[in-house]
Amino acid sequence: MFEIRPLSSQFSTASSKNLTIGLIPGDGIGCEVIPAAKLVLDSLPGKFKVKFSYHDLIAGFEHFQKSGVALPEDTVQALKQCDGGLFGAVSSPSHKVAGYSSPIVALRKKLDLYANVRPVISASKVKEHEKRINCVIVRENTECLYIKDEELTVDAQGQKVAIARRRISENASRRCGEMAFRLALGRQGMHKNKKDSRVTIVHKSNVLSVTDGLWRETVRSVHENNPKYHSVTMEEQLVDSMVYRLFREPQVFDVVVAPNLYGDILSDGAAALVGSLGVVPSANVGDDFVMGEPVHGSAPDIVGQNKSNPIAAIRSASLLLAHLGYSEAAACIDGAVDRVLVEGTVLTPDMGGKSSTMEVTEKICKYLA
């Protein structure tokens, strides 16, 4: 189970409330897994004293192909009026499409969702030869190469040269570092030994001494200048050796904090350690808003076949609740998901099963009680 504290005064201990959630299914299987997450939210027992209403919102590459707009301004403004959001998936073409840019990247910037929090957790029961993993990867969400500042030029010999600019700022690095150390502090209670509470700073400053150097120095300063974080161990890992260690000894990591590109790659790779991209959730977190988002993509090859894995979206809804202060309701969802994974009899094909999206969803809803 992923343990978290609400991250600002807005996300405080919750009382009985009606929550309005903005739903953006997006593309592909996003239109299948977001309704599954909604069904689970609506199946929560009444004892948690939370009811939901929803705004169905539009964004994505498919909408761009119809309208020429990937992220309507109406969607952004409607989302700002919600208590939180759930985003499904987006189809990102591998080639340049004139006028198109990713709506999820744009949403992160427009809503200032500066950290992407990605728990990677083994199911409660693992085989003896497997190593249990319970870590969270905190990915800076607004900068690095994802600012998409690229140009194509021609050199003196007439050969094409593509250039991408990378942005790392002190402000974004500090905020992401704060998020990581705050999460590590909140997770101390789940460790048998407080020394197991640690933040691993990922970088490649031995090569990128200016950009990654600034990232490293800024995140380190968050720990060094705040006595409240001194009970959390701080360590560093070069990104290439981090990949190696993550697969060799994943159990040693607690909270991992990385620039945008490294965090994206590490969290997708880490999904292989827990069975599938289809079970790994995330939350796009800012100071004033949270939006859950499964880590997987739009999976166009399985759209409409009722075999997409809904667990990542359902866990993303749980993360959203946890950030909004409904930790007991979130734990109930996590427990129901764990039970389904441990039993292993109702699983989608990506996890070696034969069950449908709805069969897995309905089994989780059954266990919520």
Coordinates of C-alpha atoms in Angstrom, one line a residue:
M1 CA 0.0 0.0 0.0
F2 CA 1.2 3.5 -0.8
E3 CA 1.3 5.8 2.1
I4 CA 0.9 9.6 1.6
R5 CA 0.1 12.7 3.5
P6 CA -2.0 15.5 1.9
L7 CA 0.5 17.8 0.4
S8 CA -0.9 21.3 1.2
S9 CA -3.4 23.1 3.3
Q10 CA -6.0 22.4 0.6
F11 CA -5.4 18.7 0.8
S12 CA -6.3 18.3 4.5
T13 CA -8.0 15.6 6.6
A14 CA -11.3 15.2 4.8
S15 CA -14.8 15.2 6.3
S16 CA -18.0 14.3 4.6
K17 CA -18.1 15.9 1.2
N18 CA -19.3 15.8 -2.4
L19 CA -16.3 15.8 -4.7
T20 CA -16.5 16.9 -8.3
I21 CA -14.1 15.1 -10.5
G22 CA -13.2 16.1 -14.0
L23 CA -12.9 13.0 -16.3
I24 CA -10.7 13.3 -19.4
P25 CA -10.6 9.8 -21.1
G26 CA -8.5 11.1 -24.0
D27 CA -7.6 8.5 -26.6
G28 CA -7.6 4.8 -27.1
I29 CA -8.1 2.6 -24.0
G30 CA -8.4 5.8 -21.9
C31 CA -12.0 5.7 -22.9
E32 CA -12.2 2.2 -21.3
V33 CA -10.2 2.5 -18.1
I34 CA -11.6 5.9 -16.9
P35 CA -15.2 4.6 -16.8
A36 CA -13.8 1.6 -14.8
A37 CA -12.2 4.0 -12.3
K38 CA -15.4 5.9 -12.1
L39 CA -17.4 2.7 -11.3
V40 CA -15.0 1.9 -8.5
L41 CA -15.3 5.3 -7.0
D42 CA -19.0 5.1 -7.1
S43 CA -18.8 1.6 -5.4
L44 CA -17.0 2.9 -2.3
P45 CA -19.0 2.0 0.9
G46 CA -21.0 4.8 2.4
K47 CA -19.0 4.7 5.6
F48 CA -16.3 6.9 3.9
K49 CA -18.8 9.7 3.6
V50 CA -17.8 10.9 0.2
K51 CA -20.0 11.2 -2.9
F52 CA -18.9 12.0 -6.4
S53 CA -20.2 14.1 -9.3
Y54 CA -18.4 14.2 -12.6
H55 CA -17.6 16.5 -15.5
D56 CA -17.0 14.7 -18.8
L57 CA -14.3 16.6 -20.6
I58 CA -12.6 16.4 -24.0
A59 CA -8.9 16.4 -25.0
G60 CA -6.6 14.2 -27.1
F61 CA -5.1 13.4 -30.5
E62 CA -8.4 11.9 -31.7
H63 CA -10.2 15.2 -30.8
F64 CA -7.4 17.1 -32.6
Q65 CA -8.0 15.1 -35.8
K66 CA -11.6 16.1 -35.7
S67 CA -11.4 19.7 -34.6
G68 CA -7.8 20.9 -35.0
V69 CA -7.6 21.4 -31.2
A70 CA -6.0 18.9 -28.8
L71 CA -6.8 20.7 -25.6
P72 CA -9.9 22.9 -25.7
E73 CA -9.8 25.9 -23.4
D74 CA -13.2 24.9 -22.1
T75 CA -11.7 21.7 -20.8
V76 CA -9.0 23.6 -18.9
Q77 CA -11.5 26.1 -17.4
A78 CA -13.9 23.4 -16.4
L79 CA -11.2 21.3 -14.8
K80 CA -10.2 24.3 -12.6
Q81 CA -13.7 24.3 -11.1
C82 CA -13.3 20.6 -10.1
D83 CA -11.9 19.2 -6.9
G84 CA -9.6 16.9 -8.9
G85 CA -9.2 15.2 -12.2
L86 CA -8.6 11.8 -13.9
F87 CA -6.9 11.6 -17.3
G88 CA -6.9 8.4 -19.3
A89 CA -4.3 8.3 -22.1
V90 CA -3.1 10.2 -25.1
S91 CA -2.0 9.0 -28.5
S92 CA 1.2 10.8 -29.4
P93 CA 2.2 10.4 -33.0
S94 CA 5.9 9.5 -33.5
H95 CA 6.2 11.9 -36.4
K96 CA 5.6 15.7 -36.4
V97 CA 2.0 16.7 -36.9
A98 CA 1.6 20.4 -37.7
G99 CA -0.3 22.2 -35.0
Y100 CA -0.4 19.3 -32.6
S101 CA 1.1 19.2 -29.1
S102 CA 0.4 16.8 -26.3
P103 CA -2.6 17.8 -24.2
I104 CA -1.4 16.1 -21.1
V105 CA 1.9 18.1 -21.2
A106 CA -0.1 21.3 -21.8
L107 CA -2.4 20.5 -18.8
R108 CA 0.5 19.9 -16.5
K109 CA 1.9 23.4 -17.4
K110 CA -1.5 25.2 -17.4
L111 CA -2.4 23.8 -14.0
D112 CA 1.1 24.0 -12.6
L113 CA 1.2 20.3 -11.8
Y114 CA 4.9 20.3 -11.2
A115 CA 5.5 16.8 -9.9
N116 CA 4.4 13.4 -11.2
V117 CA 4.2 11.0 -8.3
R118 CA 4.5 7.4 -9.5
P119 CA 4.3 4.6 -6.9
V120 CA 5.7 1.2 -8.0
I121 CA 4.5 -1.5 -5.6
S122 CA 4.5 -5.3 -5.6
A123 CA 1.2 -7.0 -4.8
S124 CA 1.0 -8.0 -1.1
K125 CA 2.1 -11.6 -2.0
V126 CA 5.3 -12.2 -4.0
K127 CA 7.0 -15.4 -4.8
E128 CA 10.1 -16.3 -2.8
H129 CA 12.5 -15.7 -5.6
E130 CA 11.1 -12.3 -6.3
K131 CA 12.2 -9.1 -4.6
R132 CA 9.4 -6.9 -3.2
I133 CA 9.4 -3.3 -4.3
N134 CA 7.6 -0.4 -2.6
C135 CA 9.0 2.8 -3.9
V136 CA 7.7 6.0 -5.4
I137 CA 9.3 7.8 -8.3
V138 CA 8.9 11.6 -8.2
R139 CA 9.3 13.0 -11.7
E140 CA 9.7 16.7 -12.4
N141 CA 6.7 17.5 -14.6
T142 CA 7.2 20.8 -16.4
E143 CA 10.7 21.1 -17.8
C144 CA 13.7 19.2 -19.1
L145 CA 13.5 18.2 -22.8
Y146 CA 9.7 18.2 -22.5
I147 CA 9.5 21.9 -23.1
K148 CA 9.7 20.8 -26.7
D149 CA 12.1 23.5 -27.9
E150 CA 13.5 21.9 -31.1
E151 CA 14.7 23.0 -34.4
L152 CA 15.9 21.5 -37.6
T153 CA 18.9 23.1 -39.3
V154 CA 21.3 22.3 -42.1
D155 CA 25.1 22.4 -41.6
A156 CA 27.7 23.7 -44.0
Q157 CA 27.8 20.3 -45.8
G158 CA 24.1 20.4 -46.4
Q159 CA 23.4 17.7 -43.8
K160 CA 20.3 18.0 -41.5
V161 CA 21.0 18.8 -37.8
A162 CA 18.3 18.5 -35.2
I163 CA 18.8 20.4 -31.9
A164 CA 16.7 20.1 -28.7
R165 CA 17.1 22.6 -25.9
R166 CA 16.8 21.4 -22.3
R167 CA 15.5 23.6 -19.4
I168 CA 16.3 22.9 -15.8
S169 CA 15.4 25.7 -13.4
E170 CA 16.2 26.2 -9.7
N171 CA 12.6 26.9 -8.9
A172 CA 11.2 23.7 -10.5
S173 CA 14.0 21.6 -9.1
R174 CA 13.4 22.9 -5.6
R175 CA 9.7 22.3 -5.7
C176 CA 10.2 18.7 -6.9
G177 CA 12.8 18.1 -4.3
E178 CA 10.4 19.4 -1.6
M179 CA 7.8 17.0 -2.8
A180 CA 10.2 14.0 -2.6
F181 CA 11.4 14.7 0.9
R182 CA 7.9 15.4 2.1
L183 CA 6.8 12.1 0.8
A184 CA 9.7 10.3 2.3
L185 CA 8.9 11.9 5.7
G186 CA 5.3 10.7 5.4
R187 CA 6.4 7.2 4.5
Q188 CA 8.7 6.8 7.6
G189 CA 5.9 5.0 9.5
M190 CA 5.8 2.1 7.0
H191 CA 9.5 1.3 7.6
K192 CA 10.8 -0.9 10.4
N193 CA 13.8 1.2 10.6
K194 CA 13.7 5.0 10.1
K195 CA 17.1 4.8 8.3
D196 CA 15.2 3.0 5.5
S197 CA 13.5 6.3 4.7
R198 CA 15.6 7.8 1.9
V199 CA 15.5 10.0 -1.1
T200 CA 17.6 9.0 -4.1
I201 CA 18.5 11.9 -6.4
V202 CA 19.0 10.8 -10.0
H203 CA 21.2 12.8 -12.3
K204 CA 24.0 12.7 -14.9
S205 CA 25.9 15.7 -13.7
N206 CA 29.2 14.0 -14.5
V207 CA 28.4 14.7 -18.2
L208 CA 25.7 17.4 -18.0
S209 CA 27.4 19.5 -15.4
V210 CA 25.4 22.7 -16.0
T211 CA 21.8 21.4 -16.2
D212 CA 22.0 18.2 -14.2
G213 CA 24.5 20.0 -11.9
L214 CA 21.9 22.6 -11.1
W215 CA 19.3 19.9 -10.5
R216 CA 21.6 18.0 -8.2
E217 CA 22.7 21.0 -6.2
T218 CA 19.1 22.4 -5.8
V219 CA 17.5 19.1 -4.6
R220 CA 20.4 18.5 -2.2
S221 CA 19.9 22.0 -0.7
V222 CA 16.3 21.1 0.1
H223 CA 17.6 18.4 2.5
E224 CA 20.6 20.3 3.7
N225 CA 18.7 23.6 4.6
N226 CA 15.7 22.0 6.2
P227 CA 16.3 20.3 9.6
K228 CA 12.8 18.6 9.4
Y229 CA 14.2 16.4 6.6
H230 CA 17.4 15.4 8.3
S231 CA 15.8 12.2 9.5
V232 CA 15.5 11.2 5.9
T233 CA 18.7 9.7 4.3
M234 CA 19.8 11.5 1.1
E235 CA 21.7 9.6 -1.6
E236 CA 22.6 10.1 -5.2
Q237 CA 22.7 7.8 -8.3
L238 CA 23.8 8.4 -11.8
V239 CA 20.9 7.6 -14.1
D240 CA 22.6 4.8 -16.0
S241 CA 23.7 3.0 -12.8
M242 CA 20.2 3.8 -11.4
V243 CA 18.7 1.7 -14.1
Y244 CA 21.0 -1.2 -13.3
R245 CA 20.4 -1.1 -9.6
L246 CA 16.6 -0.7 -10.0
F247 CA 16.5 -4.0 -11.8
R248 CA 19.1 -5.7 -9.6
E249 CA 18.0 -4.6 -6.2
P250 CA 14.7 -2.7 -6.4
Q251 CA 13.9 -3.3 -2.8
V252 CA 16.5 -0.8 -1.6
F253 CA 14.8 2.3 -3.0
D254 CA 12.2 4.4 -1.1
V255 CA 11.6 7.7 -2.9
V256 CA 13.4 8.4 -6.1
V257 CA 13.4 12.0 -7.5
A258 CA 14.5 12.7 -11.1
P259 CA 14.2 15.3 -13.9
N260 CA 11.4 14.8 -16.3
L261 CA 12.9 12.5 -19.0
Y262 CA 14.8 10.3 -16.5
G263 CA 11.7 10.0 -14.3
D264 CA 9.6 9.0 -17.3
I265 CA 12.0 6.3 -18.4
L266 CA 12.7 4.9 -14.9
S267 CA 9.0 4.6 -13.9
D268 CA 8.0 2.9 -17.2
G269 CA 10.9 0.5 -16.7
A270 CA 10.0 -0.1 -13.1
A271 CA 6.6 -1.3 -14.1
A272 CA 8.2 -4.5 -15.4
L273 CA 9.1 -5.3 -11.8
V274 CA 5.4 -5.4 -10.7
G275 CA 3.9 -7.2 -13.7
S276 CA 2.7 -4.7 -16.2
L277 CA 2.4 -1.0 -17.1
G278 CA -1.3 -1.7 -16.6
V279 CA -1.0 -1.6 -12.8
V280 CA 1.1 1.5 -12.3
P281 CA -0.7 4.7 -11.4
S282 CA 0.5 8.3 -11.1
A283 CA -0.7 11.6 -9.8
N284 CA 0.1 14.9 -11.4
V285 CA 0.4 17.1 -8.3
G286 CA 0.6 20.9 -7.8
D287 CA 0.0 23.1 -4.8
D288 CA -3.7 23.7 -5.8
F289 CA -4.8 20.7 -7.9
V290 CA -4.2 17.0 -8.4
M291 CA -5.0 14.9 -11.5
G292 CA -4.7 11.1 -11.5
E293 CA -3.3 9.5 -14.6
P294 CA -2.4 5.8 -15.4
V295 CA 1.2 5.5 -16.6
H296 CA 0.3 3.4 -19.6
G297 CA -0.4 4.8 -23.1
S298 CA -3.5 4.6 -25.4
A299 CA -2.7 1.1 -26.6
P300 CA -4.5 1.4 -30.0
D301 CA -3.8 -2.3 -30.7
I302 CA -6.3 -3.5 -28.1
V303 CA -8.9 -0.7 -28.3
G304 CA -12.5 -2.0 -28.2
Q305 CA -11.5 -5.5 -27.2
N306 CA -12.5 -5.2 -23.6
K307 CA -9.1 -6.5 -22.4
S308 CA -7.3 -3.3 -21.3
N309 CA -6.1 -3.4 -17.7
P310 CA -8.2 -1.0 -15.6
I311 CA -6.0 -1.3 -12.4
A312 CA -3.6 1.6 -13.2
A313 CA -6.5 3.9 -13.7
I314 CA -8.3 2.6 -10.5
R315 CA -5.1 3.0 -8.5
S316 CA -4.7 6.6 -10.0
A317 CA -8.2 7.3 -8.6
S318 CA -7.0 6.0 -5.2
L319 CA -4.0 8.3 -5.4
L320 CA -6.3 11.2 -6.2
L321 CA -8.3 10.4 -3.1
A322 CA -5.2 10.1 -0.9
H323 CA -4.0 13.6 -2.0
L324 CA -7.4 15.1 -1.3
G325 CA -7.3 13.7 2.2
Y326 CA -9.5 10.6 1.9
S327 CA -6.7 8.2 2.9
E328 CA -9.1 5.5 4.3
A329 CA -11.2 5.4 1.2
A330 CA -8.0 5.2 -0.9
A331 CA -6.7 2.4 1.3
C332 CA -9.9 0.5 0.8
I333 CA -9.5 0.7 -3.0
D334 CA -5.8 -0.4 -2.7
G335 CA -6.8 -3.3 -0.6
A336 CA -9.4 -4.5 -3.1
V337 CA -6.9 -4.2 -5.9
D338 CA -4.3 -6.1 -3.9
R339 CA -6.7 -8.9 -3.2
V340 CA -7.5 -9.3 -6.9
L341 CA -3.8 -9.4 -7.8
V342 CA -2.9 -11.8 -5.0
E343 CA -5.7 -14.2 -5.9
G344 CA -4.6 -14.1 -9.6
T345 CA -7.7 -15.7 -11.0
V346 CA -9.3 -12.6 -12.5
L347 CA -6.5 -10.8 -14.5
T348 CA -6.3 -9.2 -18.0
P349 CA -4.1 -10.6 -20.7
D350 CA -1.2 -8.3 -20.1
M351 CA -0.8 -10.1 -16.7
G352 CA -1.2 -13.6 -18.1
G353 CA -4.9 -13.8 -17.5
K354 CA -8.0 -14.1 -19.7
S355 CA -10.4 -11.8 -18.0
S356 CA -12.0 -8.7 -19.5
T357 CA -11.7 -5.1 -18.4
M358 CA -15.2 -5.2 -16.8
E359 CA -14.6 -8.6 -15.1
V360 CA -11.5 -7.2 -13.3
T361 CA -13.4 -3.9 -12.4
E362 CA -16.4 -5.8 -11.1
K363 CA -14.2 -8.1 -9.0
I364 CA -12.6 -5.0 -7.4
C365 CA -16.0 -3.4 -6.7
K366 CA -17.1 -6.7 -5.1
Y367 CA -14.1 -6.6 -2.7
L368 CA -14.7 -2.9 -1.7
A369 CA -17.4 -4.1 0.6

